[in-house]
């Protein structure tokens, strides 16, 4: 096989290789299933080509090798996680007529991953997301603790409140919001998309503020 040419970003296209073990009497079903996957893959972003080889053509079990090539690991992984691909695989697994395994060009993936995680993220973006999760957490937990821990010293209540808020934001909320806004954090969006992402954060802050202002003042002591 010829060496893959580099893409526009200077990284080699990403290949994923599958091996299939098919019973001879199920070849027609396998070919039909394989073509369905090929057609679906060809419609995905970054698809380059698909190649199927027969490795062993004799005996009860026929061994195939299928090579998929995408322009980036990201697009390949998106295809591997595609809901329709998973549905087709589950459908074929229920019939239990062939086995498959796969491996990728992880050296190319490592270079891509290293590039993506070393790209600096502006601190103000991270702090904004922390504030987005911390503000509603504090506003909800603090009055609840004051109501449920009546008679407990105020410094103790605040210690418990702060501990719960830090745990909730650090381990649950910030990771979730970071995944949602990952492209914005890494600067992978166009101008208007960046404006939309930032505007959505501002709108969320406004909605939270108005929502808390509308609650009875008795909740805040």
PDB file of C-alpha atoms in Angstrom:
ATOM      1  CA  UNK A   1       0.000   0.000   0.000  1.00  0.00           C
ATOM      2  CA  UNK A   2       1.300   3.461  -0.820  1.00  0.00           C
ATOM      3  CA  UNK A   3       1.998   5.850   2.035  1.00  0.00           C
ATOM      4  CA  UNK A   4      -0.874   8.205   2.726  1.00  0.00           C
ATOM      5  CA  UNK A   5      -0.415  11.806   1.709  1.00  0.00           C
ATOM      6  CA  UNK A   6      -0.559  14.431   4.430  1.00  0.00           C
ATOM      7  CA  UNK A   7      -3.722  16.464   4.796  1.00  0.00           C
ATOM      8  CA  UNK A   8      -4.014  20.239   4.830  1.00  0.00           C
ATOM      9  CA  UNK A   9      -3.025  20.409   8.516  1.00  0.00           C
ATOM     10  CA  UNK A  10       0.180  18.433   7.956  1.00  0.00           C
ATOM     11  CA  UNK A  11      -0.997  15.143   9.485  1.00  0.00           C
ATOM     12  CA  UNK A  12      -1.341  11.825   7.694  1.00  0.00           C
ATOM     13  CA  UNK A  13      -4.871  10.521   7.103  1.00  0.00           C
ATOM     14  CA  UNK A  14      -6.057   8.093   9.749  1.00  0.00           C
ATOM     15  CA  UNK A  15      -6.619   4.434   8.891  1.00  0.00           C
ATOM     16  CA  UNK A  16      -8.692   1.926  10.822  1.00  0.00           C
ATOM     17  CA  UNK A  17      -8.357  -1.763   9.955  1.00  0.00           C
ATOM     18  CA  UNK A  18     -11.029  -4.385  10.668  1.00  0.00           C
ATOM     19  CA  UNK A  19     -10.653  -8.142  10.447  1.00  0.00           C
ATOM     20  CA  UNK A  20     -13.778 -10.219   9.855  1.00  0.00           C
ATOM     21  CA  UNK A  21     -14.193 -13.986  10.201  1.00  0.00           C
ATOM     22  CA  UNK A  22     -17.217 -15.149   8.226  1.00  0.00           C
ATOM     23  CA  UNK A  23     -18.727 -18.614   7.816  1.00  0.00           C
ATOM     24  CA  UNK A  24     -18.796 -19.628   4.156  1.00  0.00           C
ATOM     25  CA  UNK A  25     -22.578 -20.096   4.061  1.00  0.00           C
ATOM     26  CA  UNK A  26     -23.071 -16.512   5.280  1.00  0.00           C
ATOM     27  CA  UNK A  27     -20.948 -14.776   2.643  1.00  0.00           C
ATOM     28  CA  UNK A  28     -23.890 -13.250   0.778  1.00  0.00           C
ATOM     29  CA  UNK A  29     -25.232 -11.698   3.994  1.00  0.00           C
ATOM     30  CA  UNK A  30     -21.768 -10.454   4.893  1.00  0.00           C
ATOM     31  CA  UNK A  31     -21.273  -8.781   1.504  1.00  0.00           C
ATOM     32  CA  UNK A  32     -24.646  -7.049   1.808  1.00  0.00           C
ATOM     33  CA  UNK A  33     -23.862  -5.859   5.325  1.00  0.00           C
ATOM     34  CA  UNK A  34     -20.385  -4.690   4.290  1.00  0.00           C
ATOM     35  CA  UNK A  35     -21.806  -2.637   1.425  1.00  0.00           C
ATOM     36  CA  UNK A  36     -24.305  -0.994   3.778  1.00  0.00           C
ATOM     37  CA  UNK A  37     -21.464   0.088   6.067  1.00  0.00           C
ATOM     38  CA  UNK A  38     -19.388   1.251   3.110  1.00  0.00           C
ATOM     39  CA  UNK A  39     -22.228   3.397   1.753  1.00  0.00           C
ATOM     40  CA  UNK A  40     -22.837   4.947   5.169  1.00  0.00           C
ATOM     41  CA  UNK A  41     -19.120   5.592   5.751  1.00  0.00           C
ATOM     42  CA  UNK A  42     -18.762   7.259   2.356  1.00  0.00           C
ATOM     43  CA  UNK A  43     -21.352   9.852   3.429  1.00  0.00           C
ATOM     44  CA  UNK A  44     -19.428  10.883   6.551  1.00  0.00           C
ATOM     45  CA  UNK A  45     -17.201  13.992   6.849  1.00  0.00           C
ATOM     46  CA  UNK A  46     -13.558  13.324   6.080  1.00  0.00           C
ATOM     47  CA  UNK A  47     -14.110   9.959   4.358  1.00  0.00           C
ATOM     48  CA  UNK A  48     -11.359   9.124   1.832  1.00  0.00           C
ATOM     49  CA  UNK A  49     -11.668   5.499   0.807  1.00  0.00           C
ATOM     50  CA  UNK A  50     -12.626   1.949   1.783  1.00  0.00           C
ATOM     51  CA  UNK A  51     -10.908  -1.282   0.798  1.00  0.00           C
ATOM     52  CA  UNK A  52     -11.875  -4.902   1.524  1.00  0.00           C
ATOM     53  CA  UNK A  53      -9.461  -7.804   1.062  1.00  0.00           C
ATOM     54  CA  UNK A  54      -9.984 -11.557   1.248  1.00  0.00           C
ATOM     55  CA  UNK A  55      -7.135 -12.936   3.355  1.00  0.00           C
ATOM     56  CA  UNK A  56      -8.166 -16.589   3.434  1.00  0.00           C
ATOM     57  CA  UNK A  57     -10.623 -17.869   0.841  1.00  0.00           C
ATOM     58  CA  UNK A  58     -10.716 -21.592   1.636  1.00  0.00           C
ATOM     59  CA  UNK A  59     -12.346 -23.609   4.375  1.00  0.00           C
ATOM     60  CA  UNK A  60     -15.411 -23.134   6.508  1.00  0.00           C
ATOM     61  CA  UNK A  61     -14.308 -19.701   7.774  1.00  0.00           C
ATOM     62  CA  UNK A  62     -13.360 -16.898   5.370  1.00  0.00           C
ATOM     63  CA  UNK A  63     -11.109 -14.151   6.716  1.00  0.00           C
ATOM     64  CA  UNK A  64     -11.461 -10.585   5.428  1.00  0.00           C
ATOM     65  CA  UNK A  65      -9.602  -7.370   6.114  1.00  0.00           C
ATOM     66  CA  UNK A  66     -11.322  -4.009   5.672  1.00  0.00           C
ATOM     67  CA  UNK A  67      -9.388  -0.739   5.688  1.00  0.00           C
ATOM     68  CA  UNK A  68     -11.114   2.615   6.191  1.00  0.00           C
ATOM     69  CA  UNK A  69      -9.282   5.863   5.694  1.00  0.00           C
ATOM     70  CA  UNK A  70     -10.410   9.289   6.938  1.00  0.00           C
ATOM     71  CA  UNK A  71      -8.677  12.646   6.717  1.00  0.00           C
ATOM     72  CA  UNK A  72      -8.297  12.894  10.514  1.00  0.00           C
ATOM     73  CA  UNK A  73      -8.590  10.706  13.632  1.00  0.00           C
ATOM     74  CA  UNK A  74     -11.457  12.903  14.801  1.00  0.00           C
ATOM     75  CA  UNK A  75     -13.603  12.141  11.752  1.00  0.00           C
ATOM     76  CA  UNK A  76     -12.729   8.446  11.928  1.00  0.00           C
ATOM     77  CA  UNK A  77     -13.705   8.224  15.598  1.00  0.00           C
ATOM     78  CA  UNK A  78     -16.958  10.061  14.851  1.00  0.00           C
ATOM     79  CA  UNK A  79     -17.705   7.391  12.262  1.00  0.00           C
ATOM     80  CA  UNK A  80     -16.856   4.544  14.661  1.00  0.00           C
ATOM     81  CA  UNK A  81     -19.299   6.067  17.173  1.00  0.00           C
ATOM     82  CA  UNK A  82     -22.002   6.777  14.578  1.00  0.00           C
ATOM     83  CA  UNK A  83     -25.443   5.642  15.874  1.00  0.00           C
ATOM     84  CA  UNK A  84     -26.470   4.051  12.569  1.00  0.00           C
ATOM     85  CA  UNK A  85     -23.211   2.098  12.372  1.00  0.00           C
ATOM     86  CA  UNK A  86     -23.781   0.804  15.887  1.00  0.00           C
ATOM     87  CA  UNK A  87     -27.344  -0.183  14.982  1.00  0.00           C
ATOM     88  CA  UNK A  88     -26.187  -2.167  11.965  1.00  0.00           C
ATOM     89  CA  UNK A  89     -23.505  -3.910  13.996  1.00  0.00           C
ATOM     90  CA  UNK A  90     -25.973  -4.853  16.725  1.00  0.00           C
ATOM     91  CA  UNK A  91     -28.341  -6.169  14.081  1.00  0.00           C
ATOM     92  CA  UNK A  92     -25.639  -8.400  12.631  1.00  0.00           C
ATOM     93  CA  UNK A  93     -24.390  -9.512  16.050  1.00  0.00           C
ATOM     94  CA  UNK A  94     -27.879 -10.786  16.851  1.00  0.00           C
ATOM     95  CA  UNK A  95     -27.654 -13.050  13.820  1.00  0.00           C
ATOM     96  CA  UNK A  96     -24.218 -14.167  15.106  1.00  0.00           C
ATOM     97  CA  UNK A  97     -22.726 -15.166  11.801  1.00  0.00           C
ATOM     98  CA  UNK A  98     -19.351 -13.433  11.893  1.00  0.00           C
ATOM     99  CA  UNK A  99     -16.747 -12.068  14.275  1.00  0.00           C
ATOM    100  CA  UNK A 100     -14.733  -8.913  13.827  1.00  0.00           C
ATOM    101  CA  UNK A 101     -11.943  -6.965  15.486  1.00  0.00           C
ATOM    102  CA  UNK A 102     -10.241  -3.687  14.670  1.00  0.00           C
ATOM    103  CA  UNK A 103      -7.199  -1.534  15.268  1.00  0.00           C
ATOM    104  CA  UNK A 104      -6.176   1.955  14.226  1.00  0.00           C
ATOM    105  CA  UNK A 105      -3.138   3.896  13.142  1.00  0.00           C
ATOM    106  CA  UNK A 106      -2.504   5.029  16.710  1.00  0.00           C
ATOM    107  CA  UNK A 107       0.801   6.705  15.903  1.00  0.00           C
ATOM    108  CA  UNK A 108      -1.090   9.184  13.737  1.00  0.00           C
ATOM    109  CA  UNK A 109      -3.745   9.458  16.439  1.00  0.00           C
ATOM    110  CA  UNK A 110      -1.096  10.250  19.080  1.00  0.00           C
ATOM    111  CA  UNK A 111       0.283  13.101  16.995  1.00  0.00           C
ATOM    112  CA  UNK A 112      -3.228  14.470  16.495  1.00  0.00           C
ATOM    113  CA  UNK A 113      -4.075  14.132  20.183  1.00  0.00           C
ATOM    114  CA  UNK A 114      -0.827  15.784  21.266  1.00  0.00           C
ATOM    115  CA  UNK A 115      -1.563  18.696  18.958  1.00  0.00           C
ATOM    116  CA  UNK A 116      -5.096  19.084  20.281  1.00  0.00           C
ATOM    117  CA  UNK A 117      -4.274  18.988  23.984  1.00  0.00           C
ATOM    118  CA  UNK A 118      -1.238  21.254  23.792  1.00  0.00           C
ATOM    119  CA  UNK A 119      -3.228  24.068  22.252  1.00  0.00           C
ATOM    120  CA  UNK A 120      -3.491  26.657  25.046  1.00  0.00           C
ATOM    121  CA  UNK A 121      -6.939  27.527  26.371  1.00  0.00           C
ATOM    122  CA  UNK A 122      -7.436  31.150  27.481  1.00  0.00           C
ATOM    123  CA  UNK A 123      -7.867  31.315  31.248  1.00  0.00           C
ATOM    124  CA  UNK A 124     -10.817  33.699  30.986  1.00  0.00           C
ATOM    125  CA  UNK A 125     -12.785  31.058  29.090  1.00  0.00           C
ATOM    126  CA  UNK A 126     -12.092  28.434  31.756  1.00  0.00           C
ATOM    127  CA  UNK A 127     -12.952  30.867  34.546  1.00  0.00           C
ATOM    128  CA  UNK A 128     -16.185  31.816  32.806  1.00  0.00           C
ATOM    129  CA  UNK A 129     -17.295  28.180  32.664  1.00  0.00           C
ATOM    130  CA  UNK A 130     -16.331  27.682  36.311  1.00  0.00           C
ATOM    131  CA  UNK A 131     -18.444  30.704  37.244  1.00  0.00           C
ATOM    132  CA  UNK A 132     -21.322  29.399  35.116  1.00  0.00           C
ATOM    133  CA  UNK A 133     -21.434  26.189  37.155  1.00  0.00           C
ATOM    134  CA  UNK A 134     -20.452  27.617  40.541  1.00  0.00           C
ATOM    135  CA  UNK A 135     -23.064  30.384  40.668  1.00  0.00           C
ATOM    136  CA  UNK A 136     -26.206  28.210  40.427  1.00  0.00           C
ATOM    137  CA  UNK A 137     -24.630  25.533  42.629  1.00  0.00           C
ATOM    138  CA  UNK A 138     -24.019  28.020  45.440  1.00  0.00           C
ATOM    139  CA  UNK A 139     -27.436  29.607  44.997  1.00  0.00           C
ATOM    140  CA  UNK A 140     -29.160  26.237  45.311  1.00  0.00           C
ATOM    141  CA  UNK A 141     -27.061  24.471  47.956  1.00  0.00           C
ATOM    142  CA  UNK A 142     -26.528  27.311  50.429  1.00  0.00           C
ATOM    143  CA  UNK A 143     -30.205  28.016  51.280  1.00  0.00           C
ATOM    144  CA  UNK A 144     -30.977  24.292  51.334  1.00  0.00           C
ATOM    145  CA  UNK A 145     -28.227  23.679  53.868  1.00  0.00           C
ATOM    146  CA  UNK A 146     -29.331  26.610  56.005  1.00  0.00           C
ATOM    147  CA  UNK A 147     -32.826  25.127  56.118  1.00  0.00           C
ATOM    148  CA  UNK A 148     -31.708  21.570  56.826  1.00  0.00           C
ATOM    149  CA  UNK A 149     -28.931  22.456  59.283  1.00  0.00           C
ATOM    150  CA  UNK A 150     -30.750  24.913  61.527  1.00  0.00           C
ATOM    151  CA  UNK A 151     -28.919  25.459  64.771  1.00  0.00           C
ATOM    152  CA  UNK A 152     -25.547  24.518  63.291  1.00  0.00           C
ATOM    153  CA  UNK A 153     -22.858  27.187  63.519  1.00  0.00           C
ATOM    154  CA  UNK A 154     -22.652  29.405  60.431  1.00  0.00           C
ATOM    155  CA  UNK A 155     -18.923  28.656  59.775  1.00  0.00           C
ATOM    156  CA  UNK A 156     -19.714  24.924  59.806  1.00  0.00           C
ATOM    157  CA  UNK A 157     -22.583  25.386  57.353  1.00  0.00           C
ATOM    158  CA  UNK A 158     -20.370  27.426  55.050  1.00  0.00           C
ATOM    159  CA  UNK A 159     -17.613  24.791  55.193  1.00  0.00           C
ATOM    160  CA  UNK A 160     -20.062  22.075  54.198  1.00  0.00           C
ATOM    161  CA  UNK A 161     -21.608  24.293  51.525  1.00  0.00           C
ATOM    162  CA  UNK A 162     -18.263  25.221  49.987  1.00  0.00           C
ATOM    163  CA  UNK A 163     -17.075  21.610  50.042  1.00  0.00           C
ATOM    164  CA  UNK A 164     -20.183  20.398  48.239  1.00  0.00           C
ATOM    165  CA  UNK A 165     -20.019  23.243  45.705  1.00  0.00           C
ATOM    166  CA  UNK A 166     -16.359  22.554  44.888  1.00  0.00           C
ATOM    167  CA  UNK A 167     -17.028  18.826  44.535  1.00  0.00           C
ATOM    168  CA  UNK A 168     -20.073  19.345  42.321  1.00  0.00           C
ATOM    169  CA  UNK A 169     -18.386  21.837  40.012  1.00  0.00           C
ATOM    170  CA  UNK A 170     -14.975  20.165  39.789  1.00  0.00           C
ATOM    171  CA  UNK A 171     -16.069  16.558  39.340  1.00  0.00           C
ATOM    172  CA  UNK A 172     -19.422  16.848  37.600  1.00  0.00           C
ATOM    173  CA  UNK A 173     -20.550  20.204  36.234  1.00  0.00           C
ATOM    174  CA  UNK A 174     -17.348  21.726  34.833  1.00  0.00           C
ATOM    175  CA  UNK A 175     -16.392  18.539  32.905  1.00  0.00           C
ATOM    176  CA  UNK A 176     -19.888  18.375  31.394  1.00  0.00           C
ATOM    177  CA  UNK A 177     -19.955  22.038  30.363  1.00  0.00           C
ATOM    178  CA  UNK A 178     -16.353  21.803  29.080  1.00  0.00           C
ATOM    179  CA  UNK A 179     -17.328  18.974  26.747  1.00  0.00           C
ATOM    180  CA  UNK A 180     -20.283  20.967  25.440  1.00  0.00           C
ATOM    181  CA  UNK A 181     -18.116  24.039  24.811  1.00  0.00           C
ATOM    182  CA  UNK A 182     -14.899  22.150  23.908  1.00  0.00           C
ATOM    183  CA  UNK A 183     -14.605  23.657  20.412  1.00  0.00           C
ATOM    184  CA  UNK A 184     -15.100  27.159  21.819  1.00  0.00           C
ATOM    185  CA  UNK A 185     -12.488  26.545  24.529  1.00  0.00           C
ATOM    186  CA  UNK A 186      -9.932  25.324  21.995  1.00  0.00           C
ATOM    187  CA  UNK A 187     -10.640  28.084  19.474  1.00  0.00           C
ATOM    188  CA  UNK A 188     -11.840  25.680  16.784  1.00  0.00           C
ATOM    189  CA  UNK A 189     -14.857  27.761  15.756  1.00  0.00           C
ATOM    190  CA  UNK A 190     -15.390  30.429  13.160  1.00  0.00           C
ATOM    191  CA  UNK A 191     -16.059  34.057  14.047  1.00  0.00           C
ATOM    192  CA  UNK A 192     -19.852  33.820  14.121  1.00  0.00           C
ATOM    193  CA  UNK A 193     -19.775  30.489  15.934  1.00  0.00           C
ATOM    194  CA  UNK A 194     -17.545  32.011  18.613  1.00  0.00           C
ATOM    195  CA  UNK A 195     -19.971  34.898  18.979  1.00  0.00           C
ATOM    196  CA  UNK A 196     -22.876  32.486  19.255  1.00  0.00           C
ATOM    197  CA  UNK A 197     -21.110  30.397  21.930  1.00  0.00           C
ATOM    198  CA  UNK A 198     -20.238  33.454  24.015  1.00  0.00           C
ATOM    199  CA  UNK A 199     -23.741  34.876  23.570  1.00  0.00           C
ATOM    200  CA  UNK A 200     -25.269  31.610  24.753  1.00  0.00           C
ATOM    201  CA  UNK A 201     -23.201  31.791  27.948  1.00  0.00           C
ATOM    202  CA  UNK A 202     -24.311  35.368  28.595  1.00  0.00           C
ATOM    203  CA  UNK A 203     -27.946  34.382  28.020  1.00  0.00           C
ATOM    204  CA  UNK A 204     -27.593  31.497  30.487  1.00  0.00           C
ATOM    205  CA  UNK A 205     -26.205  33.891  33.115  1.00  0.00           C
ATOM    206  CA  UNK A 206     -29.115  36.296  32.543  1.00  0.00           C
ATOM    207  CA  UNK A 207     -31.675  33.490  32.801  1.00  0.00           C
ATOM    208  CA  UNK A 208     -30.098  32.197  36.005  1.00  0.00           C
ATOM    209  CA  UNK A 209     -30.030  35.666  37.537  1.00  0.00           C
ATOM    210  CA  UNK A 210     -33.650  36.402  36.658  1.00  0.00           C
ATOM    211  CA  UNK A 211     -34.695  32.983  37.864  1.00  0.00           C
ATOM    212  CA  UNK A 212     -33.110  33.445  41.271  1.00  0.00           C
ATOM    213  CA  UNK A 213     -34.442  37.010  41.568  1.00  0.00           C
ATOM    214  CA  UNK A 214     -37.946  35.664  41.004  1.00  0.00           C
ATOM    215  CA  UNK A 215     -37.704  33.278  43.967  1.00  0.00           C
ATOM    216  CA  UNK A 216     -39.104  34.329  47.369  1.00  0.00           C
ATOM    217  CA  UNK A 217     -36.667  36.465  49.381  1.00  0.00           C
ATOM    218  CA  UNK A 218     -37.305  34.285  52.415  1.00  0.00           C
ATOM    219  CA  UNK A 219     -35.138  31.582  50.840  1.00  0.00           C
ATOM    220  CA  UNK A 220     -32.053  33.755  51.260  1.00  0.00           C
ATOM    221  CA  UNK A 221     -32.669  34.454  54.945  1.00  0.00           C
TER     222      UNK A 221
END
